[in-house]
Short mmCIF file of C-alpha atoms and ligand atoms in Angstrom, two decimals:
data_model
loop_
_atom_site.label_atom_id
_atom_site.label_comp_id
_atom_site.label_asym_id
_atom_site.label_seq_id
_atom_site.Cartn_x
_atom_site.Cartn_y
_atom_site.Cartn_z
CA UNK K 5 165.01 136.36 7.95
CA UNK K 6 165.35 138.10 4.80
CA UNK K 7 166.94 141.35 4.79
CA UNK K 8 163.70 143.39 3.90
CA UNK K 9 162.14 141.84 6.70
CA UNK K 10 164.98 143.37 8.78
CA UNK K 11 164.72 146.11 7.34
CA UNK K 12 160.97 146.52 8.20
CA UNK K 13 161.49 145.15 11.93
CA UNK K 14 164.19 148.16 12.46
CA UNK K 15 161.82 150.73 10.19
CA UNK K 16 159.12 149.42 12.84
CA UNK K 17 161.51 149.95 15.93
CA UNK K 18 162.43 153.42 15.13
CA UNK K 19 159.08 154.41 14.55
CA UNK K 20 158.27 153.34 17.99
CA UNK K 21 161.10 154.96 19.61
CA UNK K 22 159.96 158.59 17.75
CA UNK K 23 157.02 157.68 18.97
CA UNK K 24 158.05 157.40 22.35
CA UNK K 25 160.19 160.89 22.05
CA UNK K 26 157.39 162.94 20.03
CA UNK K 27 155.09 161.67 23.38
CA UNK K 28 157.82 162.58 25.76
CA UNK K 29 158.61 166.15 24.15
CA UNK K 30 154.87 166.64 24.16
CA UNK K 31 154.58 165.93 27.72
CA UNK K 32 157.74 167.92 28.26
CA UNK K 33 156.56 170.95 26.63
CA UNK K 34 152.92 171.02 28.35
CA UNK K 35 154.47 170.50 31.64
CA UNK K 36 156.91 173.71 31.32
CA UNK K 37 154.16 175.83 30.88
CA UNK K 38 152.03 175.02 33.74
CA UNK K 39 152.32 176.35 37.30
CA UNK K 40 150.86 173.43 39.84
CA UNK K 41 151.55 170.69 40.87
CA UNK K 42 147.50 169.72 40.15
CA UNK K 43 148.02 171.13 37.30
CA UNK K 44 150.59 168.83 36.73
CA UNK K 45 149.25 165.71 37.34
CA UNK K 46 145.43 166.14 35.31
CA UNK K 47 147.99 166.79 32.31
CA UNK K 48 149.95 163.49 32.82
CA UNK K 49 147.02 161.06 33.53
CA UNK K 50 145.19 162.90 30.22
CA UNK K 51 148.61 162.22 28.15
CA UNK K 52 148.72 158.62 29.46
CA UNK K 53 145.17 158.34 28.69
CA UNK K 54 145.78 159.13 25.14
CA UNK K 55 149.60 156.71 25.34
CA UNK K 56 147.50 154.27 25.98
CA UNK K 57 143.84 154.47 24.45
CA UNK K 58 142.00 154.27 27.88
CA UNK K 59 139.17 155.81 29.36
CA UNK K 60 139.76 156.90 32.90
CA UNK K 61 143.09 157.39 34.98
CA UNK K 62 144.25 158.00 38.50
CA UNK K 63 147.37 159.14 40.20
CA UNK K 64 147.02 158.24 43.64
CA UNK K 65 150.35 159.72 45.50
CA UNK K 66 151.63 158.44 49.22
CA UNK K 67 152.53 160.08 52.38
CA UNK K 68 155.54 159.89 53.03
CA UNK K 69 155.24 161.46 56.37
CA UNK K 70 152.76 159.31 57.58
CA UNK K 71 153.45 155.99 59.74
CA UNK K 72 151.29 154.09 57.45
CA UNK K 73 153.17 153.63 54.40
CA UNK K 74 150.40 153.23 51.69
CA UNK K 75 148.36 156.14 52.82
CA UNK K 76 147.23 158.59 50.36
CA UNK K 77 148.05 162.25 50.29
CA UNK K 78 146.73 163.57 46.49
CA UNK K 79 144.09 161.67 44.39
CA UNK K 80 143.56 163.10 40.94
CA UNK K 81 141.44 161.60 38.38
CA UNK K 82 140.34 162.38 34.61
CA UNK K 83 138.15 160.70 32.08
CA UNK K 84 137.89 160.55 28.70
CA UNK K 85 133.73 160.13 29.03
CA UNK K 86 131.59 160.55 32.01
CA UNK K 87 132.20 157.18 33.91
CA UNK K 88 131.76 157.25 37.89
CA UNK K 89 135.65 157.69 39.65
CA UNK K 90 137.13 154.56 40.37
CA UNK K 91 139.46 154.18 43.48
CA UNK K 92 142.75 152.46 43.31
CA UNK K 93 141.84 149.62 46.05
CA UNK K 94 144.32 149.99 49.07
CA UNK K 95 145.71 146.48 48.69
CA UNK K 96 146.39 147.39 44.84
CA UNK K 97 148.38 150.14 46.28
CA UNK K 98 150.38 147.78 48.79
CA UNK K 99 150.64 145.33 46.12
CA UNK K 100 152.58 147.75 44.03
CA UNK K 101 154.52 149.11 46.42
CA UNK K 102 155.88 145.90 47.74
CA UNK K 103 156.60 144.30 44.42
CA UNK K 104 157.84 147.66 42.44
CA UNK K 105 156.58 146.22 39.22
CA UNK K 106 153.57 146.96 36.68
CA UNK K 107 149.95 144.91 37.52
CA UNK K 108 148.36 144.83 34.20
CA UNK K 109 144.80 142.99 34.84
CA UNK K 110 142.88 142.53 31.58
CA UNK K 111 140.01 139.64 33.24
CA UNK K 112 139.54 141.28 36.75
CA UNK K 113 137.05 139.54 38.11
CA UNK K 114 138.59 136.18 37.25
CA UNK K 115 142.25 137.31 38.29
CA UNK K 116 143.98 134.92 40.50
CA UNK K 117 145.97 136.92 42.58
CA UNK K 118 143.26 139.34 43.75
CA UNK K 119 140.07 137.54 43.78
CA UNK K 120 138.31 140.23 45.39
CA UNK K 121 139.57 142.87 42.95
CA UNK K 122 136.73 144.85 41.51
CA UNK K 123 133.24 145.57 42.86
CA UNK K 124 132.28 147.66 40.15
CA UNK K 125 130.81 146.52 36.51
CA UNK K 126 131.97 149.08 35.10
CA UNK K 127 135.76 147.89 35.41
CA UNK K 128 136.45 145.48 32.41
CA UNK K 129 140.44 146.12 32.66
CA UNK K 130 143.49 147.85 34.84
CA UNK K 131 146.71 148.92 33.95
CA UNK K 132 149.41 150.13 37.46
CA UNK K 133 152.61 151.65 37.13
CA UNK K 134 154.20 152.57 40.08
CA UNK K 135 155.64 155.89 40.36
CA UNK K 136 159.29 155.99 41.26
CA UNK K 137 161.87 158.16 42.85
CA UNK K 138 165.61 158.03 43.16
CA UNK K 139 164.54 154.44 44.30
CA UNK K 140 161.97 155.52 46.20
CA UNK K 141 158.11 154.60 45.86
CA UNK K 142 155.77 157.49 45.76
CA UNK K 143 152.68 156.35 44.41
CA UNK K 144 150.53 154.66 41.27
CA UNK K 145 149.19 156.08 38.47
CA UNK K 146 146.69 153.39 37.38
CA UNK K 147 144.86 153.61 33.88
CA UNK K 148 140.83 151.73 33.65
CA UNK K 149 139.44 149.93 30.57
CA UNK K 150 140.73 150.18 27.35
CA UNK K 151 138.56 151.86 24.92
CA UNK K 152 136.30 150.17 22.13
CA UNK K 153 136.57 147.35 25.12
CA UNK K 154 140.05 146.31 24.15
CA UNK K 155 142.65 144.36 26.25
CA UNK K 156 145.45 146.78 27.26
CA UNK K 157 148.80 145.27 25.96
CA UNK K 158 152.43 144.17 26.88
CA UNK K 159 153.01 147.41 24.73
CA UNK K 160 150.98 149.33 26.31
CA UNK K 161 152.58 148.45 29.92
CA UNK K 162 155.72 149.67 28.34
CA UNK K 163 154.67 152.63 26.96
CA UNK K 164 152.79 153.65 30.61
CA UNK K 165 156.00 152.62 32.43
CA UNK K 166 157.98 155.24 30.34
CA UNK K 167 155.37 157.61 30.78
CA UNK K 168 155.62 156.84 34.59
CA UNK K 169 159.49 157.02 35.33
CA UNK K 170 159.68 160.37 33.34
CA UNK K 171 156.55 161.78 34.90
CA UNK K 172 157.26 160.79 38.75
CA UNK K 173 160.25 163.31 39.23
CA UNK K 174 158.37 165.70 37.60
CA UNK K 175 155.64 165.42 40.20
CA UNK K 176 157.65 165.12 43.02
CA UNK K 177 159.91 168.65 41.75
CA UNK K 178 156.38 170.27 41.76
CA UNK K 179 155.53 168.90 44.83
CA UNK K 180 159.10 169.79 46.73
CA UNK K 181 158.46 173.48 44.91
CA UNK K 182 155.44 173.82 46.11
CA UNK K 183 156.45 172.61 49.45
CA UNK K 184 159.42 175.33 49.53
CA UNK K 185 157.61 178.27 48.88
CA UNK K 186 155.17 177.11 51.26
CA UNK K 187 157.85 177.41 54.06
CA UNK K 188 159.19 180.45 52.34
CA UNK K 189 155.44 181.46 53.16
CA UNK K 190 155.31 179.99 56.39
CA UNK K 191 158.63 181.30 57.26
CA UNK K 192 157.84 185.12 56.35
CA UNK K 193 154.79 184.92 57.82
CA UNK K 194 156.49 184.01 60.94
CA UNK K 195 159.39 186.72 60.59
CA UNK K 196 156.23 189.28 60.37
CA UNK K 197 155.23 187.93 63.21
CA UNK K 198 158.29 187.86 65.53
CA UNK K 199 158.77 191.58 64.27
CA UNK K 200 155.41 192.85 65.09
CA UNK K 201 155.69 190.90 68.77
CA UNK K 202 159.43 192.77 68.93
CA UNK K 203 157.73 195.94 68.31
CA UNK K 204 154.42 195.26 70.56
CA UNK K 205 157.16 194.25 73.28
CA UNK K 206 159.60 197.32 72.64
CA UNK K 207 155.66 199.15 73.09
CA UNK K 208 154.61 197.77 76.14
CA UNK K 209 158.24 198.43 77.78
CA UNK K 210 157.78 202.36 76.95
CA UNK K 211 154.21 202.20 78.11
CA UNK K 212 155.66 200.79 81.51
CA UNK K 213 158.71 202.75 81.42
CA UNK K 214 156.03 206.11 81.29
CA UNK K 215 153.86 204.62 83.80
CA UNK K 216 156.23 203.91 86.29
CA UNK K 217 157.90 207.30 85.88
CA UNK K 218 154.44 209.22 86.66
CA UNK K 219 153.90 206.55 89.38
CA UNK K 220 156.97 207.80 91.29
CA UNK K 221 157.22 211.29 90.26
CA UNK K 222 153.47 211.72 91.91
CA UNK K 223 154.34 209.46 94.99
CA UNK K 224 157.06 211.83 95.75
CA UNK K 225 155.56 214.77 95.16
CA UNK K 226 152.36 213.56 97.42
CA UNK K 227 155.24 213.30 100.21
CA UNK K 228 156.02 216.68 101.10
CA UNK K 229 152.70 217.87 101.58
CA UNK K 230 152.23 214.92 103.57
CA UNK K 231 155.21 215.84 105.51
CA UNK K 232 154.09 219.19 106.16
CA UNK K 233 150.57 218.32 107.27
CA UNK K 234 151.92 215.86 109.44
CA UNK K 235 154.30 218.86 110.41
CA UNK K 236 151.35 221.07 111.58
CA UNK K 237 149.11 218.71 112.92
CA UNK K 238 152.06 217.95 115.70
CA UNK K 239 152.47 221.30 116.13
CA UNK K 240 148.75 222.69 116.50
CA UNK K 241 148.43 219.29 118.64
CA UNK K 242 151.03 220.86 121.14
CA UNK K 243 149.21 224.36 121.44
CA UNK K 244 148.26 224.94 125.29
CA UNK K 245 144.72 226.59 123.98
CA UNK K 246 142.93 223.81 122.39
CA UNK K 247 140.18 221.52 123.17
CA UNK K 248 139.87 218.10 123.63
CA UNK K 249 137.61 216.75 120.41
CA UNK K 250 140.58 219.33 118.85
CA UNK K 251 143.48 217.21 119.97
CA UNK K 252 141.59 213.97 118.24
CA UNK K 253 141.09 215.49 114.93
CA UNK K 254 144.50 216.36 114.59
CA UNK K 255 146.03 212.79 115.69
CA UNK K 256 143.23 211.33 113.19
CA UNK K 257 145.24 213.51 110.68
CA UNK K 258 148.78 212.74 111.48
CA UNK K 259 147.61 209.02 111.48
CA UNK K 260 146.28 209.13 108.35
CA UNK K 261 148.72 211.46 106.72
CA UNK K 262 151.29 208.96 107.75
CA UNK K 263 148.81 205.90 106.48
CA UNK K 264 149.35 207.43 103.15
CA UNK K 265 153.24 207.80 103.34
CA UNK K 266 152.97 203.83 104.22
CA UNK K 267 151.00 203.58 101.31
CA UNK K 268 153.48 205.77 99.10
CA UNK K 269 156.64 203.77 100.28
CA UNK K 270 155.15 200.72 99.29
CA UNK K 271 154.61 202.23 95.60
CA UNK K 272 157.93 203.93 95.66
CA UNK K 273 159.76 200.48 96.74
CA UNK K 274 158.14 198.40 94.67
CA UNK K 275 158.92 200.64 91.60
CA UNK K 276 162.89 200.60 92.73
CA UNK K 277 162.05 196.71 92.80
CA UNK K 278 161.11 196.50 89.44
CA UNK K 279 164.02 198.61 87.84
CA UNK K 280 166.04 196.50 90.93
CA UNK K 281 167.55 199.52 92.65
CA UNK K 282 166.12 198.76 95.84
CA UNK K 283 169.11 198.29 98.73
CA UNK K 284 169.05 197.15 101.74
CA UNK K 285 171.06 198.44 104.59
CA UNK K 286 171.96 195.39 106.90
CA UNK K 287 172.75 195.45 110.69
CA UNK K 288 172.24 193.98 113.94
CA UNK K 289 168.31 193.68 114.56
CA UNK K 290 166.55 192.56 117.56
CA UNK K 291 163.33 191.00 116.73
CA UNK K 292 161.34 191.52 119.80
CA UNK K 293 162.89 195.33 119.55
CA UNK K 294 161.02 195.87 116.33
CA UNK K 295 157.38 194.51 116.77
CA UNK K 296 157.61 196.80 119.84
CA UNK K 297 158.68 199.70 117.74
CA UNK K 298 155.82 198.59 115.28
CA UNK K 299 152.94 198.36 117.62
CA UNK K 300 154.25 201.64 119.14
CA UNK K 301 153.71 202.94 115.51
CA UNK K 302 150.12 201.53 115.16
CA UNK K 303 149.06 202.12 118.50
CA UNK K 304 146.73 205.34 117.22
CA UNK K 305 145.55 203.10 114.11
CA UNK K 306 144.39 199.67 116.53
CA UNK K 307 142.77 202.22 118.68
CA UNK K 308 140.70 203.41 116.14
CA UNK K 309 139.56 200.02 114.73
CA UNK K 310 138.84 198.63 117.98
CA UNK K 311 141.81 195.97 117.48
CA UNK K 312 143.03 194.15 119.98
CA UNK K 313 146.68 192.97 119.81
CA UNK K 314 148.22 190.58 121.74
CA UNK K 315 151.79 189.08 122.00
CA UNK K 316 153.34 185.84 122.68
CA UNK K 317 156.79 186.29 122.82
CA UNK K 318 159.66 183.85 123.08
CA UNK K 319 161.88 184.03 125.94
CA UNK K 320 165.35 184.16 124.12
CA UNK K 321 166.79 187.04 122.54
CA UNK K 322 166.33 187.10 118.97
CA UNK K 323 168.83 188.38 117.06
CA UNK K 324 168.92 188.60 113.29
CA UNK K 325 170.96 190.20 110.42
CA UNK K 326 168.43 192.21 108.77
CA UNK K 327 168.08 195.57 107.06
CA UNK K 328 165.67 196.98 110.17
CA UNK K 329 163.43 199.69 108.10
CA UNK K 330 162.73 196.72 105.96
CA UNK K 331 161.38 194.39 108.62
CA UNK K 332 159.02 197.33 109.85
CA UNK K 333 157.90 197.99 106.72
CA UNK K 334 157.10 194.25 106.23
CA UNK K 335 155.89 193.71 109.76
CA UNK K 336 153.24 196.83 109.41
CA UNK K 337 151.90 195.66 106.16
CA UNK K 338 151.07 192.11 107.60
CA UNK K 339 149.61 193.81 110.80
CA UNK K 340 147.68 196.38 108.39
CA UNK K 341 146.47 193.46 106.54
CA UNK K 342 144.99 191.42 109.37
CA UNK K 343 143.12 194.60 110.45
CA UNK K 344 141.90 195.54 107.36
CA UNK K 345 140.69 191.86 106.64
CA UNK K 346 139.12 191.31 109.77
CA UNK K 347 135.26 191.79 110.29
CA UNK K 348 133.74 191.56 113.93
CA UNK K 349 136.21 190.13 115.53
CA UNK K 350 139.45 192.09 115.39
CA UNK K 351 141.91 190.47 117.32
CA UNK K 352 145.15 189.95 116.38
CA UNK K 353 147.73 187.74 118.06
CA UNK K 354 151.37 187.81 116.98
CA UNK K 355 153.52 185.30 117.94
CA UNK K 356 157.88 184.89 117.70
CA UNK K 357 159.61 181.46 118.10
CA UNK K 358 162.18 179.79 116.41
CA UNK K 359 161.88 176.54 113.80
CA UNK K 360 164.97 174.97 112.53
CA UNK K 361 167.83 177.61 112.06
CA UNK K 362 165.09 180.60 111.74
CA UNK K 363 163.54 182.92 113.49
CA UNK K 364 159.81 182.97 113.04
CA UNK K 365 157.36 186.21 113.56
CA UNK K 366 153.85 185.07 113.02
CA UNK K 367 150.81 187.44 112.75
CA UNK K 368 147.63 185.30 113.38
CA UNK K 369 144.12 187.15 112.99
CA UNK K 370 140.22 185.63 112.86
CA UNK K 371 139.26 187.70 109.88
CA UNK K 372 137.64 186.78 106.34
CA UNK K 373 140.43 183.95 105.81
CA UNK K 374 141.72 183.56 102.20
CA UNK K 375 140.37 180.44 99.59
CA UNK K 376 143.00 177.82 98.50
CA UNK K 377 142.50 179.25 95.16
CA UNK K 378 143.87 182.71 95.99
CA UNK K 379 146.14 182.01 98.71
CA UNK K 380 149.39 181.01 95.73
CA UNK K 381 148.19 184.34 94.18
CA UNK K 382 147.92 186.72 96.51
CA UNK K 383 151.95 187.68 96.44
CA UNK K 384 151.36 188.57 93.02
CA UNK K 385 151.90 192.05 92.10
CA UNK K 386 148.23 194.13 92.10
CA UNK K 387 146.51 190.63 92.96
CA UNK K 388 143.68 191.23 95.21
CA UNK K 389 141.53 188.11 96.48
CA UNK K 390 137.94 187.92 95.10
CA UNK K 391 136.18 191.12 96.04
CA UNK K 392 133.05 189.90 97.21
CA UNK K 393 134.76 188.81 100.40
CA UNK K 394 135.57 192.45 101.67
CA UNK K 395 135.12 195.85 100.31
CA UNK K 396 138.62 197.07 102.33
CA UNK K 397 140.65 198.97 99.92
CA UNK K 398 144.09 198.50 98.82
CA UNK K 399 146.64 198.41 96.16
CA UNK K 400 147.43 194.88 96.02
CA UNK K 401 151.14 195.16 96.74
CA UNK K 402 151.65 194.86 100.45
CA UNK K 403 152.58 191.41 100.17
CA UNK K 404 154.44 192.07 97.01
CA UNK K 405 157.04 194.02 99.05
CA UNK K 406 156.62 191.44 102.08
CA UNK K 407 157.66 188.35 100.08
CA UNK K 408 160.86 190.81 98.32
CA UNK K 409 162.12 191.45 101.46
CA UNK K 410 162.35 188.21 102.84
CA UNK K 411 164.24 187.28 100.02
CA UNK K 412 167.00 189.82 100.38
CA UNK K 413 167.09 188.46 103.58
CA UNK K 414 167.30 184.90 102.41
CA UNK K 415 163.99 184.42 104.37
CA UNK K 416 160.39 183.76 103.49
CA UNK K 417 156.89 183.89 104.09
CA UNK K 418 154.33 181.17 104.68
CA UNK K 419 150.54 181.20 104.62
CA UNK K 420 147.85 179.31 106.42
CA UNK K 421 144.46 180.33 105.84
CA UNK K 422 141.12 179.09 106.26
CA UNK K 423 138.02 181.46 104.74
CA UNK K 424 135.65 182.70 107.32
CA UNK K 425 138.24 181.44 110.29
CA UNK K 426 141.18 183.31 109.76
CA UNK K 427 144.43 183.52 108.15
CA UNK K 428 148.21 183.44 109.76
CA UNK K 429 151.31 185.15 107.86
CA UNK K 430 154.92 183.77 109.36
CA UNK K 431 158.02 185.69 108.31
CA UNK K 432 160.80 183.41 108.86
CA UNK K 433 165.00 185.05 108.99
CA UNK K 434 167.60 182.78 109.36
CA UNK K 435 169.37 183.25 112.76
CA UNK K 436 172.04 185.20 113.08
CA UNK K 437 175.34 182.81 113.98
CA UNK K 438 176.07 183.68 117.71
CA UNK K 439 179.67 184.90 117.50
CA UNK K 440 182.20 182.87 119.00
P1 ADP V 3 146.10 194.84 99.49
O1 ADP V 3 145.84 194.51 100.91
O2 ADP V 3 146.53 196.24 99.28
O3 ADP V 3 145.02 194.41 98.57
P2 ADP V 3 148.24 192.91 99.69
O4 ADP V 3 149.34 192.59 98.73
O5 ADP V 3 148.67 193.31 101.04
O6 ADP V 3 147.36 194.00 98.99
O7 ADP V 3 147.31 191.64 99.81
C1 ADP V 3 146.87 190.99 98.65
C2 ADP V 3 145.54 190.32 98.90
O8 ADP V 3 145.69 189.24 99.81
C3 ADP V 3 144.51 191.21 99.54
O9 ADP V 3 143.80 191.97 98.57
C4 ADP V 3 143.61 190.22 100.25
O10 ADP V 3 142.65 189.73 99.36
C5 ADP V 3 144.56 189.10 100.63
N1 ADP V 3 145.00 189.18 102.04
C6 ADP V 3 146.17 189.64 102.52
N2 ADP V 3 146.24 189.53 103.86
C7 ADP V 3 145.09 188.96 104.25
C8 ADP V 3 144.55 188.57 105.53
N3 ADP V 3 145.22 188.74 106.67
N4 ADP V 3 143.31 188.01 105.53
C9 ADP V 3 142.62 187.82 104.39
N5 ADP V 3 143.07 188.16 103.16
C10 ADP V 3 144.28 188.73 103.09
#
């Protein structure tokens, strides 16, 4: 080769490599001015399009996160005239992937290797560079049909695959930016949120705070009055001068006045319950002692709802170590309950025996019965069973209280219930150890 001849092939060489860096720069300096990552890629498939003198290009890019490897997160096309968008085929895609190497198809519908390559007439030649990643494959940008209907060259696989390797990290640091100050975005968002749910919470805990405070500050001050009617309506009831229909007022307003302090305890206890103050003062109890005591209590209130209460007791002694206010207080709001929830019939039956290592008390009545929907709910606190069974008033926390004391006393309470037959409530203490 004569030395002008080398001369020229060098001359010819550099010229191609400033070439290269005056296309590089270019894309370079576009890129650092735009914001996207959209943005982004139109700019590189209309620079390639230019690299490479053809008329339409697509990036198609692959997610990662996905199980199937080839699928495609971000399609972006351009063209240089108004041709219909061509689709880089799946298989293409695959193709690529697998092989890591540049498919440049100038006869496509005559090409070996994919004989089922192109549908469309309007494809007369492809050029595929795969877009790579610290190794890793993240998609294709593919350019269509050389203009003036040329054949797209070893050259111009070259130049593309240049184009590629310096334009796939750019894409993918738009992408991961884009990607961060989404969960930047994500993750404020979701600070804001926590906060305002902090502050809702903090809210709603002053809102109960204030609502149990009035509760019990009115419950006790409705007790003294109550006391003091219940007071006077002993005493007048003692006075030698006064008439019978007299004497039955005055017991209807001792019972009730002392109806209401039932109510009131309940309130009062379940309020200590929820800022768990409540105590419990255990001792000795006699079982069959109590219910006596009870239905001593409620005598006045079965007699005025024509309730009939019978007994079945066991023959043993039962003895139990149990806080005895407590067990009243749990035994009247059962027996209240089967009243209240009985219609015709009011009959009440309460039974004591022993199962296992506990002492059973169960209160069995034929009322209104409870549905297998309600009968998990009905210890809830304020839960009352669906209205249009009964009109019978109530707060909804009798049971509440019932179920919290037999769980200081490491008891519980079981349900059996049937609607329109009946329901029966069993407390159930653990026997007291018979000391040795
Ligand atoms: P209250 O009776 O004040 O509504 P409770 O906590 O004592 O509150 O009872 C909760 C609910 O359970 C009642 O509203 C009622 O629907 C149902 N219930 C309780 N005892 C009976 C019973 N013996 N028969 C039928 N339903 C009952």
């Amino acid at each position: 080769m004569s030395r002008i001849s080398v001369l020229e092939k060098e001359n010819a060489e550099l010229k191609r490599s400033v070439n290269e860096l005056i296309m590089l720069n270019d894309l370079a300096r576009t890129i650092n001015a735009l914001g996207d990552s959209e943005e982004i890629i139109a700019k590189i498939i209309q620079h390639s399009l230019k690299a490479v003198n053809g008329e339409q290009g697509v990036i198609t890019l692959i997610d990662k996160e996905s199980n199937d490897p080839v699928r495609t997160l971000v399609r972006s096309m351009s063209t240089t005239g108004d041709q219909n968008p061509i689709h880089l085929k799946q298989f293409l895609l695959g193709w690529i992937d697998k092989n890591r190497v540049p498919l440049l198809v100038n006869n496509p519908r005559r090409d070996e290797r994919f004989p089922n390559l192109v549908e469309e007439e309007s494809i007369r030649s492809i050029l595929c560079v795969p877009l790579i990643v610290k190794s890793e494959f993240i998609g294709v940008l593919a350019i269509y049909n050389k203009k003036e209907k040329a054949n797209f060259t070893e050259e111009d696989m070259r130049v593309l695959s240049i184009l590629a390797s310096h334009s796939a990290q750019i894409i993918e640091n738009a992408r991961l930016f884009e990607r961060e100050q989404e969960m930047k975005m994500k993750q404020l968002k979701l600070q804001q949120e926590i906060h305002f749910r902090k502050e809702e919470a903090k809210r709603l805990q002053e809102l109960n705070e204030m609502k149990s405070f009035f509760v019990s500050s009115v419950s006790h001050e409705l007790k003294t009055p109550l006391t003091s009617i219940k007071m006077f309506a002993e005493i007048l009831e003692t006075q030698p001068n006064i008439i019978s229909d007299q004497r039955e007022y005055l017991q209807i307003i001792y019972h009730e006045a002392e109806r209401l302090t039932r109510l009131i305890n309940n309130v009062l206890d379940l309020t200590k319950i929820e800022y768990k103050v409540k105590e419990y003062n255990f001792s000795i109890v006699d079982v069959h002692d109590v219910i006596k005591t009870v239905l001593q209590l409620m005598q006045y209130q079965f007699k005025m709802n024509e309730c009939i209460v019978e007994t079945s007791f066991s023959r043993e002694d039962f003895i139990i170590h149990a806080d005895q206010d407590a067990v009243i207080q749990a035994i009247i709001n059962l027996l209240a309950n089967a009243m209240k929830y009985s219609s015709d019939e009011k009959r009440i039956l309460i039974r004591t025996f022993t199962k296992d290592s506990f002492v059973c008390i169960r209160v069995e009545d034929r009322g209104i019965g409870i549905s297998e929907e309600d009968v998990h709910k009905i210890f809830d606190p304020f839960y009352r069973a669906s209205l249009k069974q009964h009109s019978a008033g109530g707060a909804g926390i009798g049971l509440t209280l019932v179920q919290h004391i037999m769980n200081a006393h490491n008891g519980k309470i079981d349900v059996g219930s049937k609607l329109g037959e009946g329901s029966a409530f069993t407390l159930s203490f653990p026997l007291k150890e018979r000391e040795a």
